[in-house]
Coordinates of C-alpha atoms and ligand atoms in Angstrom, one line a residue:
M275 CA 0.0 0.0 0.0
L276 CA 2.8 2.4 1.0
L277 CA 6.3 2.1 -0.4
V278 CA 8.9 4.7 0.5
T279 CA 12.2 4.2 -1.2
K280 CA 15.5 5.8 -0.4
V281 CA 14.0 9.1 0.6
S282 CA 16.4 11.9 1.7
K283 CA 15.7 15.3 3.0
R284 CA 17.8 18.4 4.0
Y285 CA 16.1 21.7 4.7
A286 CA 17.8 24.6 2.9
T287 CA 18.3 26.3 6.2
S288 CA 20.3 23.4 7.6
S289 CA 23.8 22.3 6.7
A290 CA 23.2 18.6 7.5
A291 CA 20.7 16.2 6.0
L292 CA 17.8 15.4 8.3
F293 CA 17.7 11.9 7.0
S294 CA 19.0 10.0 4.0
G295 CA 18.1 6.9 2.2
I296 CA 15.0 6.1 4.3
T297 CA 13.1 3.0 3.0
L298 CA 9.9 1.6 4.5
K299 CA 6.9 -0.4 3.5
V300 CA 3.4 -0.7 5.0
A301 CA 0.9 -3.2 3.7
A302 CA -2.9 -2.7 3.6
G303 CA -4.4 -3.3 7.0
E304 CA -0.9 -3.0 8.6
S305 CA 0.3 -0.4 11.1
L306 CA 3.7 1.1 11.6
A307 CA 4.8 3.3 14.5
I308 CA 7.6 5.9 13.9
M309 CA 9.5 7.0 17.0
G310 CA 12.5 9.2 17.6
A311 CA 13.8 12.2 19.5
S312 CA 12.2 15.6 19.0
G313 CA 13.5 17.2 15.9
C314 CA 14.7 14.0 14.2
G315 CA 12.4 14.5 11.3
K316 CA 9.3 12.4 12.1
S317 CA 6.8 15.1 11.0
T318 CA 8.9 15.8 7.9
L319 CA 8.8 12.2 6.9
L320 CA 5.1 12.0 7.4
N321 CA 4.6 15.2 5.4
I322 CA 6.8 13.8 2.6
I323 CA 4.6 10.7 2.5
A324 CA 1.5 12.9 2.4
G325 CA 3.1 15.0 -0.4
L326 CA 3.0 18.2 1.7
V327 CA 6.8 18.5 1.8
T328 CA 9.0 17.4 -1.2
S329 CA 12.0 15.1 -0.6
D330 CA 15.4 15.7 -2.2
S331 CA 15.5 12.3 -3.7
G332 CA 13.8 8.9 -3.5
S333 CA 10.2 7.9 -4.2
V334 CA 6.8 7.5 -2.5
V335 CA 4.4 5.0 -4.0
I336 CA 0.9 4.8 -2.6
D337 CA -1.5 2.1 -3.8
G338 CA 0.6 1.7 -7.0
Q339 CA 0.8 5.4 -7.7
E340 CA 4.1 7.2 -7.6
T341 CA 3.2 10.4 -5.9
S342 CA 6.6 12.1 -5.5
G343 CA 6.7 13.0 -9.2
L344 CA 3.1 14.3 -9.5
A345 CA 2.4 18.0 -10.2
E346 CA 1.2 19.8 -7.1
S347 CA -2.5 19.9 -8.0
L348 CA -2.6 16.2 -8.9
R349 CA -0.8 15.4 -5.6
D350 CA -3.4 17.5 -3.7
A351 CA -6.2 15.6 -5.4
F352 CA -4.5 12.3 -4.7
R353 CA -4.1 13.2 -1.1
A354 CA -7.7 14.2 -0.7
A355 CA -9.0 11.0 -2.2
H356 CA -6.6 8.4 -0.7
I357 CA -5.0 9.8 2.5
G358 CA -6.5 10.5 5.9
M359 CA -4.4 12.8 8.0
V360 CA -4.4 13.4 11.7
F361 CA -2.4 16.5 12.5
Q362 CA -0.6 17.1 15.7
Q363 CA -2.5 20.3 16.2
F364 CA -5.8 18.8 15.0
N365 CA -6.4 21.6 12.3
L366 CA -10.1 21.5 12.9
I367 CA -12.3 24.3 11.6
D368 CA -13.6 26.2 14.6
C369 CA -16.6 27.8 12.9
L370 CA -18.0 24.4 11.9
S371 CA -19.8 21.9 14.1
V372 CA -18.4 18.5 15.0
V373 CA -20.4 16.8 12.2
D374 CA -19.5 19.4 9.6
N375 CA -15.8 19.0 10.5
I376 CA -15.9 15.2 10.3
T377 CA -17.8 15.1 7.0
L378 CA -15.8 17.8 5.2
P379 CA -13.4 15.4 3.3
A380 CA -16.4 13.3 2.1
R381 CA -18.4 16.3 1.1
Y382 CA -15.5 17.7 -0.8
L383 CA -15.1 14.4 -2.7
K384 CA -18.9 14.1 -3.1
R385 CA -18.8 10.7 -1.5
P386 CA -21.7 9.3 0.5
Y387 CA -20.9 9.4 4.2
Q388 CA -24.1 8.9 6.3
Q389 CA -23.4 5.2 7.2
R390 CA -19.8 5.8 8.0
L391 CA -20.5 9.0 10.0
A392 CA -22.9 7.1 12.2
L393 CA -20.3 4.4 12.8
L394 CA -17.5 6.9 13.5
L395 CA -19.6 9.0 15.9
Q396 CA -20.5 5.8 17.7
S397 CA -17.0 4.4 17.9
M398 CA -15.5 7.7 18.9
G399 CA -18.1 8.3 21.5
L400 CA -19.1 11.6 19.9
E401 CA -22.8 11.0 19.3
H402 CA -23.9 13.4 22.0
K403 CA -21.5 16.1 20.8
Q404 CA -22.2 16.0 17.1
N405 CA -23.7 19.4 16.9
S406 CA -21.3 21.0 19.4
A407 CA -18.9 23.8 18.4
I408 CA -15.3 22.7 18.3
G409 CA -14.4 25.2 21.0
D410 CA -16.7 23.6 23.5
L411 CA -14.9 20.2 23.3
S412 CA -12.1 18.9 25.5
G413 CA -8.7 18.2 24.0
G414 CA -9.5 14.4 23.9
E415 CA -12.8 15.1 22.1
Q416 CA -11.2 17.3 19.5
Q417 CA -8.6 14.6 18.9
R418 CA -11.3 12.1 18.3
V419 CA -13.0 14.5 15.8
A420 CA -9.7 14.9 14.0
I421 CA -9.4 11.1 13.8
A422 CA -13.0 10.7 12.6
R423 CA -12.4 13.3 9.9
A424 CA -9.3 11.4 8.8
L425 CA -11.4 8.2 8.4
I426 CA -14.7 9.5 7.0
H427 CA -13.7 9.0 3.3
S428 CA -12.3 5.5 3.7
P429 CA -8.7 6.4 2.9
K430 CA -6.3 3.6 2.0
L431 CA -3.6 5.3 4.0
I432 CA -3.9 7.0 7.4
L433 CA -1.1 9.2 8.6
A434 CA -1.3 10.3 12.2
D435 CA 1.2 12.7 13.8
E436 CA 1.3 12.2 17.6
P437 CA -2.4 11.6 17.7
T438 CA -2.4 11.2 21.4
G439 CA 0.3 13.8 22.1
N440 CA -2.0 16.1 24.1
L441 CA -4.1 13.6 25.9
D442 CA -4.0 12.1 29.4
E443 CA -3.2 8.4 29.6
A444 CA -6.8 7.2 29.9
T445 CA -8.1 9.3 26.9
S446 CA -5.0 8.4 25.0
D447 CA -5.8 4.7 25.4
T448 CA -9.4 5.2 24.2
V449 CA -8.3 7.3 21.2
A450 CA -5.6 4.8 20.2
D451 CA -8.1 1.9 20.5
C452 CA -10.4 3.7 18.0
L453 CA -7.6 4.6 15.6
F454 CA -5.9 1.2 15.4
S455 CA -9.1 -0.8 15.4
L456 CA -10.8 1.3 12.7
A457 CA -7.8 1.3 10.5
K458 CA -7.5 -2.5 10.8
S459 CA -11.2 -3.1 10.2
H460 CA -11.2 -0.9 7.1
G461 CA -8.0 -2.5 5.7
A462 CA -6.2 0.8 5.7
A463 CA -2.4 1.1 6.1
L464 CA -1.7 3.2 9.2
V465 CA 1.5 5.2 10.0
V466 CA 1.6 6.7 13.5
V467 CA 4.2 9.0 14.8
T468 CA 4.4 8.8 18.5
H469 CA 6.5 9.5 21.6
A470 CA 4.6 7.0 23.6
K471 CA 5.9 3.4 23.9
E472 CA 2.4 2.2 24.8
I473 CA 1.1 3.5 21.5
A474 CA 4.0 2.2 19.5
A475 CA 3.6 -1.2 21.0
R476 CA 0.1 -1.4 19.5
A477 CA 1.4 -1.2 16.0
D478 CA 2.3 -4.3 14.0
R479 CA 5.9 -2.9 13.6
A480 CA 7.8 0.0 15.1
V481 CA 10.9 1.9 13.8
V482 CA 12.9 4.8 15.1
I483 CA 14.7 7.6 13.3
K484 CA 18.3 7.7 14.6
H485 CA 21.2 9.7 13.1
G486 CA 19.1 10.2 10.0
Q487 CA 18.4 6.5 9.5
L488 CA 15.5 4.2 10.2
E489 CA 16.1 1.4 12.6
P490 CA 13.7 -1.3 13.7
L491 CA 12.5 -1.2 17.3
T492 CA 11.9 -4.5 18.8
N493 CA 11.8 -4.3 22.6
L494 CA 8.7 -2.3 23.3
Ligands
ADP769 N1 9.9 24.0 6.9 C1 11.1 23.8 7.6 N2 12.1 24.6 7.2 C2 13.3 24.4 7.8 N3 13.5 23.5 8.8 C3 12.5 22.8 9.2 C4 11.2 22.9 8.6 N4 10.4 22.0 9.2 C5 11.1 21.4 10.1 N5 12.4 21.8 10.1 C6 13.5 21.4 11.0 O1 13.7 20.0 10.7 C7 14.0 19.3 11.9 C8 13.0 18.1 12.0 O2 11.7 18.7 12.3 P1 10.4 17.7 12.4 O3 10.3 16.9 11.2 O4 9.2 18.6 12.8 O5 10.9 16.8 13.6 P2 10.0 15.9 14.6 O6 8.6 15.8 14.1 O7 10.7 14.6 14.7 O8 10.1 16.6 15.9 C9 13.9 20.3 13.1 O9 15.2 20.7 13.4 C10 13.1 21.4 12.5 O10 13.4 22.6 13.1
MG770 MG1 6.7 16.4 14.9

């Protein structure tokens, strides 16, 4: 589903490469956790996979489509149709209700969403909050809205950047349960960036970015 081959990145403002020759593979229905010290390039790698940041070299292939070479407008369209993103800072739209935030990607794509919306509201425990304003929600509830929005259009690939980063342990557990089980039951490939070992341990595989390279993590 996702094949990243020999991807390298150096920001123009930095003298050293952030990472070089990173290769990874995630199958449909499989989950991968990416760990590593703050600033090692986890968000950059996720954004390269999403096509939001360009790499210096290497390729990203998603569901058979090489996305790294696509023109920006095609890459944006591809991302909207096939990728669900959970951003670290949620990126929810404050002037829209919970339901309108969640359904936005599906409405943009003109895809039916009623059945899936009901399922997501139920599994995220958001049924009673569906008409609330975003500002009236707790951090944990906003995080679950962000996850539901990433899943509403049945993406083949879900990219989540520290999806439990701002949550207390109990909420973090519930949110992770939802994210991992929904991804698996929908056969989506899931890439989760996380600091939390408990979250990484839930993934089928875990890797760490160290000295600009990807290393497998086994003893979680
Ligand atoms: N747009 C950018 N331009 C220049 N440097 C950046 C940019 N984005 C991130 N960086 C730098 O690249 C490094 C890795 O950042 P990031 O990918 O956000 O790391 P992580 O998510 O692992 O904390 C940091 O040193 C950060 O300051
Ligand atoms: Mg980050």
